[in-house]
Amino acid sequence: VVSLYDSGVKYGAPGHVVTLVVAGLVLGFVAVGVPVYIWRKARELRRTNMLHDPGMRRVYGRITGYEAYHDDHAEFEAYSLGRRAIGVIVSIALQEFPLVPACIQLALSLVYLPLVLKWRPFLAFPSKLPFLRTKIDTFNVLESLSTLIHMANQLYALILAINYTTVVDADED
């Protein structure tokens, strides 16, 4: 990884290639392997009626995150991680074309937010806010707000990408 930041290592040199291969394998494992594992394990536990087994909950509950979700949405953590992984991979792969990653991430969030609002996948954990006289469904509200903030960031990135594209096109003329 050091060679990635070492100005003495030329692009395409063996040290640089090894670093890129290792980084790609780690990214592939984390971005694809972890969400797929969580999805498969949560579905298997639900299919075999083991979601509430104390032993399984102790072993897999924190790893897969399923204990925070309704049984019907035990694998929702995989969807959340998958959405983020796609955003990271697209941003890295298409960094020379900033308009495309911004659009793709915005589209992912536009699909994800209605799912959170419709499914309300998190278990109810009501919190009473001191300044409101009502209780809120904490985790579903926080996930929705987080997605809205992500969408605002992507809109800003989209505006910057459009501005960047316009400036680069004007400089080429």
Short mmCIF file of N, CA and C in Angstrom, two decimals:
data_model
loop_
_atom_site.label_atom_id
_atom_site.label_comp_id
_atom_site.label_asym_id
_atom_site.label_seq_id
_atom_site.Cartn_x
_atom_site.Cartn_y
_atom_site.Cartn_z
N VAL A 1 0.82 -1.19 0.00
CA VAL A 1 0.00 0.00 0.00
C VAL A 1 0.87 1.26 0.00
N VAL A 2 2.06 1.15 0.58
CA VAL A 2 2.96 2.29 0.63
C VAL A 2 3.32 2.74 -0.78
N SER A 3 3.51 1.77 -1.70
CA SER A 3 3.93 2.13 -3.05
C SER A 3 2.86 2.96 -3.77
N LEU A 4 1.62 2.90 -3.31
CA LEU A 4 0.55 3.68 -3.92
C LEU A 4 0.82 5.18 -3.74
N TYR A 5 1.43 5.54 -2.61
CA TYR A 5 1.69 6.95 -2.31
C TYR A 5 3.14 7.33 -2.55
N ASP A 6 3.96 6.39 -2.96
CA ASP A 6 5.37 6.65 -3.19
C ASP A 6 5.57 7.19 -4.61
N SER A 7 6.01 8.43 -4.71
CA SER A 7 6.18 9.04 -6.02
C SER A 7 7.29 8.39 -6.83
N GLY A 8 8.15 7.60 -6.17
CA GLY A 8 9.22 6.91 -6.87
C GLY A 8 8.74 5.68 -7.63
N VAL A 9 7.56 5.18 -7.32
CA VAL A 9 7.02 4.00 -7.99
C VAL A 9 6.22 4.47 -9.20
N LYS A 10 6.66 4.07 -10.36
CA LYS A 10 6.02 4.50 -11.60
C LYS A 10 4.71 3.75 -11.83
N TYR A 11 3.79 4.42 -12.50
CA TYR A 11 2.52 3.81 -12.86
C TYR A 11 2.78 2.60 -13.75
N GLY A 12 2.22 1.45 -13.40
CA GLY A 12 2.40 0.25 -14.18
C GLY A 12 3.59 -0.59 -13.77
N ALA A 13 4.42 -0.08 -12.85
CA ALA A 13 5.56 -0.85 -12.34
C ALA A 13 5.03 -2.03 -11.52
N PRO A 14 5.82 -3.08 -11.36
CA PRO A 14 5.35 -4.26 -10.62
C PRO A 14 4.81 -3.94 -9.22
N GLY A 15 5.47 -3.06 -8.49
CA GLY A 15 4.98 -2.69 -7.16
C GLY A 15 3.63 -2.01 -7.21
N HIS A 16 3.43 -1.20 -8.22
CA HIS A 16 2.16 -0.51 -8.39
C HIS A 16 1.05 -1.49 -8.76
N VAL A 17 1.36 -2.43 -9.65
CA VAL A 17 0.38 -3.42 -10.08
C VAL A 17 -0.02 -4.32 -8.92
N VAL A 18 0.96 -4.76 -8.12
CA VAL A 18 0.66 -5.61 -6.96
C VAL A 18 -0.27 -4.87 -6.00
N THR A 19 0.03 -3.61 -5.75
CA THR A 19 -0.81 -2.81 -4.86
C THR A 19 -2.23 -2.70 -5.38
N LEU A 20 -2.39 -2.45 -6.68
CA LEU A 20 -3.72 -2.35 -7.26
C LEU A 20 -4.47 -3.67 -7.21
N VAL A 21 -3.78 -4.77 -7.45
CA VAL A 21 -4.43 -6.10 -7.40
C VAL A 21 -4.90 -6.40 -5.99
N VAL A 22 -4.03 -6.18 -4.99
CA VAL A 22 -4.41 -6.44 -3.60
C VAL A 22 -5.58 -5.55 -3.19
N ALA A 23 -5.51 -4.27 -3.54
CA ALA A 23 -6.60 -3.34 -3.19
C ALA A 23 -7.90 -3.77 -3.87
N GLY A 24 -7.81 -4.22 -5.13
CA GLY A 24 -9.01 -4.69 -5.84
C GLY A 24 -9.60 -5.93 -5.21
N LEU A 25 -8.75 -6.87 -4.78
CA LEU A 25 -9.24 -8.08 -4.13
C LEU A 25 -9.91 -7.76 -2.79
N VAL A 26 -9.29 -6.89 -2.01
CA VAL A 26 -9.89 -6.50 -0.73
C VAL A 26 -11.21 -5.79 -0.96
N LEU A 27 -11.24 -4.86 -1.91
CA LEU A 27 -12.48 -4.15 -2.21
C LEU A 27 -13.56 -5.13 -2.70
N GLY A 28 -13.18 -6.07 -3.54
CA GLY A 28 -14.14 -7.06 -4.02
C GLY A 28 -14.69 -7.91 -2.89
N PHE A 29 -13.81 -8.33 -1.97
CA PHE A 29 -14.26 -9.12 -0.84
C PHE A 29 -15.22 -8.33 0.04
N VAL A 30 -14.85 -7.10 0.36
CA VAL A 30 -15.67 -6.29 1.25
C VAL A 30 -16.95 -5.83 0.56
N ALA A 31 -16.84 -5.37 -0.67
CA ALA A 31 -18.00 -4.79 -1.36
C ALA A 31 -18.99 -5.83 -1.88
N VAL A 32 -18.50 -7.01 -2.23
CA VAL A 32 -19.39 -8.03 -2.77
C VAL A 32 -19.57 -9.18 -1.77
N GLY A 33 -18.47 -9.67 -1.24
CA GLY A 33 -18.52 -10.83 -0.37
C GLY A 33 -19.32 -10.64 0.90
N VAL A 34 -19.11 -9.54 1.58
CA VAL A 34 -19.80 -9.31 2.85
C VAL A 34 -21.31 -9.17 2.66
N PRO A 35 -21.79 -8.31 1.75
CA PRO A 35 -23.25 -8.25 1.57
C PRO A 35 -23.88 -9.58 1.13
N VAL A 36 -23.19 -10.31 0.25
CA VAL A 36 -23.73 -11.61 -0.19
C VAL A 36 -23.77 -12.59 0.97
N TYR A 37 -22.73 -12.61 1.79
CA TYR A 37 -22.71 -13.50 2.95
C TYR A 37 -23.85 -13.15 3.90
N ILE A 38 -24.02 -11.88 4.21
CA ILE A 38 -25.09 -11.46 5.12
C ILE A 38 -26.45 -11.84 4.56
N TRP A 39 -26.67 -11.59 3.28
CA TRP A 39 -27.95 -11.91 2.65
C TRP A 39 -28.24 -13.41 2.75
N ARG A 40 -27.25 -14.23 2.38
CA ARG A 40 -27.45 -15.68 2.39
C ARG A 40 -27.65 -16.20 3.81
N LYS A 41 -26.86 -15.75 4.76
CA LYS A 41 -26.95 -16.25 6.12
C LYS A 41 -28.28 -15.84 6.76
N ALA A 42 -28.71 -14.61 6.58
CA ALA A 42 -29.98 -14.16 7.16
C ALA A 42 -31.16 -14.94 6.56
N ARG A 43 -31.13 -15.15 5.26
CA ARG A 43 -32.21 -15.94 4.61
C ARG A 43 -32.20 -17.39 5.09
N GLU A 44 -31.02 -17.96 5.24
CA GLU A 44 -30.92 -19.34 5.74
C GLU A 44 -31.47 -19.45 7.16
N LEU A 45 -31.10 -18.51 8.02
CA LEU A 45 -31.60 -18.54 9.40
C LEU A 45 -33.11 -18.37 9.46
N ARG A 46 -33.65 -17.52 8.58
CA ARG A 46 -35.11 -17.34 8.55
C ARG A 46 -35.78 -18.60 8.01
N ARG A 47 -35.21 -19.19 6.96
CA ARG A 47 -35.81 -20.38 6.34
C ARG A 47 -35.83 -21.56 7.32
N THR A 48 -34.80 -21.69 8.15
CA THR A 48 -34.72 -22.80 9.09
C THR A 48 -35.30 -22.45 10.46
N ASN A 49 -35.98 -21.34 10.56
CA ASN A 49 -36.60 -20.90 11.82
C ASN A 49 -35.59 -20.75 12.95
N MET A 50 -34.41 -20.25 12.65
CA MET A 50 -33.36 -20.11 13.65
C MET A 50 -33.07 -18.65 13.99
N LEU A 51 -33.86 -17.71 13.49
CA LEU A 51 -33.59 -16.29 13.75
C LEU A 51 -33.60 -15.96 15.24
N HIS A 52 -34.46 -16.63 16.00
CA HIS A 52 -34.60 -16.28 17.42
C HIS A 52 -33.90 -17.26 18.35
N ASP A 53 -33.19 -18.23 17.78
CA ASP A 53 -32.44 -19.17 18.59
C ASP A 53 -31.31 -18.41 19.30
N PRO A 54 -31.23 -18.52 20.63
CA PRO A 54 -30.21 -17.75 21.36
C PRO A 54 -28.78 -18.01 20.89
N GLY A 55 -28.46 -19.27 20.56
CA GLY A 55 -27.11 -19.58 20.08
C GLY A 55 -26.82 -18.92 18.75
N MET A 56 -27.76 -18.99 17.83
CA MET A 56 -27.59 -18.36 16.51
C MET A 56 -27.53 -16.85 16.63
N ARG A 57 -28.36 -16.30 17.49
CA ARG A 57 -28.37 -14.84 17.68
C ARG A 57 -27.02 -14.38 18.24
N ARG A 58 -26.47 -15.15 19.15
CA ARG A 58 -25.18 -14.79 19.73
C ARG A 58 -24.07 -14.88 18.68
N VAL A 59 -24.11 -15.90 17.84
CA VAL A 59 -23.06 -16.10 16.84
C VAL A 59 -23.23 -15.18 15.64
N TYR A 60 -24.44 -15.08 15.09
CA TYR A 60 -24.65 -14.38 13.82
C TYR A 60 -25.40 -13.05 13.93
N GLY A 61 -26.06 -12.81 15.03
CA GLY A 61 -26.89 -11.61 15.15
C GLY A 61 -26.15 -10.32 14.93
N ARG A 62 -24.98 -10.20 15.54
CA ARG A 62 -24.21 -8.96 15.38
C ARG A 62 -23.46 -8.93 14.06
N ILE A 63 -23.06 -10.09 13.57
CA ILE A 63 -22.32 -10.13 12.30
C ILE A 63 -23.23 -9.73 11.15
N THR A 64 -24.40 -10.32 11.09
CA THR A 64 -25.30 -10.06 9.96
C THR A 64 -26.20 -8.86 10.22
N GLY A 65 -26.30 -8.43 11.45
CA GLY A 65 -27.15 -7.28 11.77
C GLY A 65 -28.62 -7.60 11.80
N TYR A 66 -28.99 -8.89 11.63
CA TYR A 66 -30.41 -9.22 11.49
C TYR A 66 -31.21 -8.97 12.75
N GLU A 67 -30.57 -8.95 13.90
CA GLU A 67 -31.34 -8.78 15.14
C GLU A 67 -31.97 -7.39 15.26
N ALA A 68 -31.56 -6.45 14.43
CA ALA A 68 -32.14 -5.10 14.47
C ALA A 68 -33.34 -4.95 13.54
N TYR A 69 -33.64 -6.01 12.75
CA TYR A 69 -34.68 -5.92 11.74
C TYR A 69 -35.86 -6.84 12.04
N HIS A 70 -37.00 -6.51 11.44
CA HIS A 70 -38.15 -7.42 11.49
C HIS A 70 -37.77 -8.71 10.78
N ASP A 71 -38.39 -9.81 11.17
CA ASP A 71 -38.06 -11.10 10.57
C ASP A 71 -38.21 -11.09 9.05
N ASP A 72 -39.21 -10.40 8.54
CA ASP A 72 -39.43 -10.34 7.09
C ASP A 72 -38.30 -9.62 6.36
N HIS A 73 -37.52 -8.83 7.08
CA HIS A 73 -36.45 -8.04 6.46
C HIS A 73 -35.11 -8.32 7.12
N ALA A 74 -34.90 -9.57 7.52
CA ALA A 74 -33.66 -9.94 8.23
C ALA A 74 -32.42 -9.66 7.38
N GLU A 75 -32.56 -9.72 6.07
CA GLU A 75 -31.39 -9.52 5.20
C GLU A 75 -31.25 -8.07 4.73
N PHE A 76 -31.98 -7.13 5.31
CA PHE A 76 -31.96 -5.74 4.85
C PHE A 76 -30.58 -5.11 4.97
N GLU A 77 -29.78 -5.53 5.94
CA GLU A 77 -28.42 -5.00 6.10
C GLU A 77 -27.60 -5.24 4.84
N ALA A 78 -27.84 -6.38 4.18
CA ALA A 78 -27.13 -6.68 2.93
C ALA A 78 -27.51 -5.68 1.84
N TYR A 79 -28.77 -5.30 1.78
CA TYR A 79 -29.19 -4.30 0.79
C TYR A 79 -28.53 -2.96 1.06
N SER A 80 -28.49 -2.58 2.33
CA SER A 80 -27.87 -1.31 2.71
C SER A 80 -26.38 -1.31 2.36
N LEU A 81 -25.68 -2.38 2.72
CA LEU A 81 -24.25 -2.47 2.40
C LEU A 81 -24.02 -2.54 0.90
N GLY A 82 -24.88 -3.27 0.20
CA GLY A 82 -24.76 -3.38 -1.26
C GLY A 82 -24.91 -2.04 -1.95
N ARG A 83 -25.84 -1.24 -1.47
CA ARG A 83 -26.03 0.10 -2.04
C ARG A 83 -24.77 0.94 -1.86
N ARG A 84 -24.20 0.88 -0.68
CA ARG A 84 -22.97 1.65 -0.42
C ARG A 84 -21.80 1.12 -1.24
N ALA A 85 -21.71 -0.20 -1.35
CA ALA A 85 -20.60 -0.82 -2.10
C ALA A 85 -20.67 -0.43 -3.58
N ILE A 86 -21.86 -0.46 -4.15
CA ILE A 86 -22.01 -0.06 -5.56
C ILE A 86 -21.58 1.39 -5.73
N GLY A 87 -21.97 2.24 -4.79
CA GLY A 87 -21.57 3.65 -4.86
C GLY A 87 -20.07 3.83 -4.82
N VAL A 88 -19.38 3.08 -3.95
CA VAL A 88 -17.92 3.19 -3.84
C VAL A 88 -17.25 2.67 -5.11
N ILE A 89 -17.69 1.50 -5.58
CA ILE A 89 -17.07 0.91 -6.77
C ILE A 89 -17.26 1.82 -7.99
N VAL A 90 -18.46 2.34 -8.16
CA VAL A 90 -18.73 3.22 -9.31
C VAL A 90 -17.91 4.50 -9.22
N SER A 91 -17.80 5.05 -8.01
CA SER A 91 -17.01 6.28 -7.84
C SER A 91 -15.55 6.07 -8.17
N ILE A 92 -15.02 4.91 -7.78
CA ILE A 92 -13.61 4.62 -8.07
C ILE A 92 -13.41 4.33 -9.54
N ALA A 93 -14.28 3.48 -10.09
CA ALA A 93 -14.11 3.05 -11.48
C ALA A 93 -14.33 4.18 -12.48
N LEU A 94 -15.22 5.10 -12.16
CA LEU A 94 -15.57 6.16 -13.12
C LEU A 94 -15.17 7.54 -12.62
N GLN A 95 -14.03 7.63 -11.92
CA GLN A 95 -13.64 8.91 -11.35
C GLN A 95 -13.29 9.96 -12.40
N GLU A 96 -13.01 9.54 -13.62
CA GLU A 96 -12.72 10.50 -14.68
C GLU A 96 -14.00 11.09 -15.27
N PHE A 97 -15.13 10.48 -14.95
CA PHE A 97 -16.43 10.94 -15.45
C PHE A 97 -17.33 11.19 -14.25
N PRO A 98 -17.14 12.30 -13.52
CA PRO A 98 -17.83 12.50 -12.24
C PRO A 98 -19.35 12.58 -12.35
N LEU A 99 -19.87 12.88 -13.51
CA LEU A 99 -21.32 12.99 -13.68
C LEU A 99 -21.99 11.63 -13.51
N VAL A 100 -21.36 10.56 -14.01
CA VAL A 100 -21.96 9.22 -13.98
C VAL A 100 -22.09 8.69 -12.55
N PRO A 101 -21.03 8.68 -11.73
CA PRO A 101 -21.20 8.19 -10.36
C PRO A 101 -22.22 8.98 -9.56
N ALA A 102 -22.25 10.29 -9.74
CA ALA A 102 -23.23 11.09 -9.02
C ALA A 102 -24.65 10.69 -9.40
N CYS A 103 -24.89 10.46 -10.67
CA CYS A 103 -26.23 10.05 -11.13
C CYS A 103 -26.58 8.65 -10.61
N ILE A 104 -25.63 7.73 -10.67
CA ILE A 104 -25.89 6.36 -10.22
C ILE A 104 -26.17 6.32 -8.73
N GLN A 105 -25.37 7.04 -7.94
CA GLN A 105 -25.60 7.04 -6.49
C GLN A 105 -26.93 7.71 -6.14
N LEU A 106 -27.28 8.76 -6.85
CA LEU A 106 -28.56 9.41 -6.61
C LEU A 106 -29.70 8.45 -6.95
N ALA A 107 -29.58 7.74 -8.06
CA ALA A 107 -30.61 6.77 -8.46
C ALA A 107 -30.73 5.65 -7.42
N LEU A 108 -29.60 5.15 -6.91
CA LEU A 108 -29.65 4.12 -5.87
C LEU A 108 -30.40 4.61 -4.63
N SER A 109 -30.14 5.84 -4.23
CA SER A 109 -30.83 6.39 -3.06
C SER A 109 -32.30 6.64 -3.34
N LEU A 110 -32.63 7.01 -4.57
CA LEU A 110 -34.04 7.22 -4.92
C LEU A 110 -34.82 5.91 -4.90
N VAL A 111 -34.15 4.80 -5.10
CA VAL A 111 -34.81 3.49 -4.99
C VAL A 111 -34.83 3.04 -3.53
N TYR A 112 -33.74 3.28 -2.82
CA TYR A 112 -33.59 2.80 -1.44
C TYR A 112 -34.53 3.51 -0.47
N LEU A 113 -34.68 4.82 -0.58
CA LEU A 113 -35.52 5.58 0.37
C LEU A 113 -36.96 5.09 0.40
N PRO A 114 -37.63 4.92 -0.76
CA PRO A 114 -39.01 4.41 -0.69
C PRO A 114 -39.09 3.01 -0.07
N LEU A 115 -38.05 2.19 -0.25
CA LEU A 115 -38.06 0.87 0.38
C LEU A 115 -38.03 0.99 1.90
N VAL A 116 -37.19 1.88 2.41
CA VAL A 116 -37.12 2.09 3.86
C VAL A 116 -38.45 2.63 4.37
N LEU A 117 -39.03 3.58 3.65
CA LEU A 117 -40.29 4.17 4.09
C LEU A 117 -41.45 3.18 4.02
N LYS A 118 -41.46 2.33 3.00
CA LYS A 118 -42.55 1.37 2.84
C LYS A 118 -42.38 0.16 3.77
N TRP A 119 -41.20 -0.43 3.78
CA TRP A 119 -40.98 -1.65 4.54
C TRP A 119 -40.80 -1.39 6.03
N ARG A 120 -40.23 -0.24 6.40
CA ARG A 120 -39.89 0.05 7.79
C ARG A 120 -39.20 -1.17 8.40
N PRO A 121 -38.02 -1.51 7.86
CA PRO A 121 -37.39 -2.79 8.18
C PRO A 121 -36.88 -2.94 9.62
N PHE A 122 -36.58 -1.82 10.28
CA PHE A 122 -36.02 -1.91 11.63
C PHE A 122 -37.11 -2.20 12.65
N LEU A 123 -36.73 -2.93 13.70
CA LEU A 123 -37.64 -3.15 14.80
C LEU A 123 -37.99 -1.82 15.44
N ALA A 124 -39.20 -1.72 15.92
CA ALA A 124 -39.63 -0.47 16.57
C ALA A 124 -38.83 -0.27 17.85
N PHE A 125 -38.21 0.86 17.92
CA PHE A 125 -37.48 1.25 19.10
C PHE A 125 -37.84 2.71 19.33
N PRO A 126 -39.03 2.92 19.89
CA PRO A 126 -39.50 4.30 20.01
C PRO A 126 -38.66 5.12 20.99
N SER A 127 -38.39 6.33 20.61
CA SER A 127 -37.68 7.27 21.46
C SER A 127 -38.55 8.50 21.63
N LYS A 128 -38.58 8.99 22.82
CA LYS A 128 -39.33 10.22 23.07
C LYS A 128 -38.34 11.37 23.07
N LEU A 129 -38.56 12.29 22.16
CA LEU A 129 -37.69 13.46 22.07
C LEU A 129 -38.16 14.51 23.07
N PRO A 130 -37.24 15.14 23.77
CA PRO A 130 -37.63 16.09 24.82
C PRO A 130 -38.39 17.30 24.28
N PHE A 131 -38.14 17.69 23.04
CA PHE A 131 -38.79 18.89 22.51
C PHE A 131 -40.07 18.58 21.75
N LEU A 132 -40.38 17.31 21.58
CA LEU A 132 -41.64 16.90 20.94
C LEU A 132 -42.49 16.13 21.94
N ARG A 133 -43.77 16.19 21.76
CA ARG A 133 -44.66 15.44 22.65
C ARG A 133 -45.11 14.14 21.98
N THR A 134 -44.23 13.55 21.22
CA THR A 134 -44.56 12.32 20.51
C THR A 134 -43.35 11.40 20.50
N LYS A 135 -43.59 10.16 20.21
CA LYS A 135 -42.51 9.19 20.08
C LYS A 135 -42.22 8.98 18.60
N ILE A 136 -40.95 8.73 18.29
CA ILE A 136 -40.59 8.45 16.91
C ILE A 136 -40.01 7.04 16.82
N ASP A 137 -40.16 6.43 15.66
CA ASP A 137 -39.59 5.12 15.37
C ASP A 137 -38.13 5.35 15.01
N THR A 138 -37.26 5.34 15.99
CA THR A 138 -35.90 5.86 15.91
C THR A 138 -35.11 5.38 14.71
N PHE A 139 -34.89 4.07 14.57
CA PHE A 139 -33.97 3.59 13.54
C PHE A 139 -34.50 3.79 12.12
N ASN A 140 -35.80 3.61 11.92
CA ASN A 140 -36.36 3.84 10.59
C ASN A 140 -36.27 5.32 10.22
N VAL A 141 -36.51 6.19 11.18
CA VAL A 141 -36.41 7.63 10.93
C VAL A 141 -34.95 8.01 10.65
N LEU A 142 -34.01 7.49 11.44
CA LEU A 142 -32.61 7.82 11.23
C LEU A 142 -32.11 7.31 9.88
N GLU A 143 -32.53 6.10 9.48
CA GLU A 143 -32.12 5.57 8.18
C GLU A 143 -32.68 6.43 7.05
N SER A 144 -33.93 6.88 7.20
CA SER A 144 -34.54 7.74 6.18
C SER A 144 -33.81 9.08 6.11
N LEU A 145 -33.50 9.66 7.26
CA LEU A 145 -32.78 10.94 7.28
C LEU A 145 -31.38 10.79 6.70
N SER A 146 -30.72 9.70 7.03
CA SER A 146 -29.39 9.44 6.48
C SER A 146 -29.44 9.34 4.96
N THR A 147 -30.46 8.68 4.44
CA THR A 147 -30.60 8.55 2.98
C THR A 147 -30.90 9.90 2.35
N LEU A 148 -31.72 10.71 2.99
CA LEU A 148 -32.00 12.06 2.47
C LEU A 148 -30.74 12.91 2.45
N ILE A 149 -29.92 12.80 3.48
CA ILE A 149 -28.66 13.55 3.51
C ILE A 149 -27.73 13.06 2.40
N HIS A 150 -27.69 11.75 2.20
CA HIS A 150 -26.88 11.19 1.12
C HIS A 150 -27.37 11.71 -0.23
N MET A 151 -28.68 11.80 -0.40
CA MET A 151 -29.24 12.32 -1.66
C MET A 151 -28.86 13.78 -1.85
N ALA A 152 -28.89 14.57 -0.78
CA ALA A 152 -28.50 15.97 -0.88
C ALA A 152 -27.03 16.08 -1.27
N ASN A 153 -26.18 15.23 -0.68
CA ASN A 153 -24.77 15.23 -1.04
C ASN A 153 -24.58 14.86 -2.50
N GLN A 154 -25.35 13.90 -2.99
CA GLN A 154 -25.22 13.48 -4.38
C GLN A 154 -25.75 14.55 -5.34
N LEU A 155 -26.78 15.26 -4.93
CA LEU A 155 -27.24 16.39 -5.76
C LEU A 155 -26.16 17.46 -5.85
N TYR A 156 -25.50 17.72 -4.74
CA TYR A 156 -24.40 18.68 -4.74
C TYR A 156 -23.27 18.18 -5.63
N ALA A 157 -22.93 16.88 -5.52
CA ALA A 157 -21.89 16.29 -6.37
C ALA A 157 -22.29 16.37 -7.84
N LEU A 158 -23.57 16.19 -8.11
CA LEU A 158 -24.07 16.27 -9.49
C LEU A 158 -23.91 17.69 -10.03
N ILE A 159 -24.24 18.68 -9.21
CA ILE A 159 -24.08 20.08 -9.61
C ILE A 159 -22.60 20.39 -9.87
N LEU A 160 -21.73 19.92 -8.96
CA LEU A 160 -20.29 20.13 -9.16
C LEU A 160 -19.79 19.43 -10.42
N ALA A 161 -20.29 18.23 -10.68
CA ALA A 161 -19.87 17.48 -11.87
C ALA A 161 -20.32 18.19 -13.14
N ILE A 162 -21.53 18.72 -13.13
CA ILE A 162 -22.02 19.47 -14.30
C ILE A 162 -21.17 20.70 -14.51
N ASN A 163 -20.86 21.40 -13.40
CA ASN A 163 -20.02 22.59 -13.48
C ASN A 163 -18.62 22.23 -13.98
N TYR A 164 -18.05 21.13 -13.47
CA TYR A 164 -16.73 20.67 -13.89
C TYR A 164 -16.73 20.33 -15.38
N THR A 165 -17.74 19.61 -15.82
CA THR A 165 -17.84 19.21 -17.22
C THR A 165 -17.96 20.44 -18.11
N THR A 166 -18.73 21.43 -17.67
CA THR A 166 -18.90 22.66 -18.44
C THR A 166 -17.59 23.42 -18.54
N VAL A 167 -16.85 23.50 -17.41
CA VAL A 167 -15.57 24.22 -17.40
C VAL A 167 -14.55 23.52 -18.27
N VAL A 168 -14.47 22.19 -18.18
CA VAL A 168 -13.50 21.44 -18.98
C VAL A 168 -13.84 21.58 -20.47
N ASP A 169 -15.11 21.49 -20.82
CA ASP A 169 -15.52 21.66 -22.23
C ASP A 169 -15.18 23.06 -22.73
N ALA A 170 -15.37 24.07 -21.88
CA ALA A 170 -15.07 25.44 -22.29
C ALA A 170 -13.57 25.64 -22.46
N ASP A 171 -12.75 24.98 -21.62
CA ASP A 171 -11.30 25.10 -21.74
C ASP A 171 -10.79 24.44 -23.02
N GLU A 172 -11.46 23.40 -23.49
CA GLU A 172 -11.03 22.70 -24.69
C GLU A 172 -11.35 23.49 -25.95
N ASP A 173 -12.31 24.40 -25.88
CA ASP A 173 -12.69 25.21 -27.06
C ASP A 173 -11.73 26.30 -27.31
#
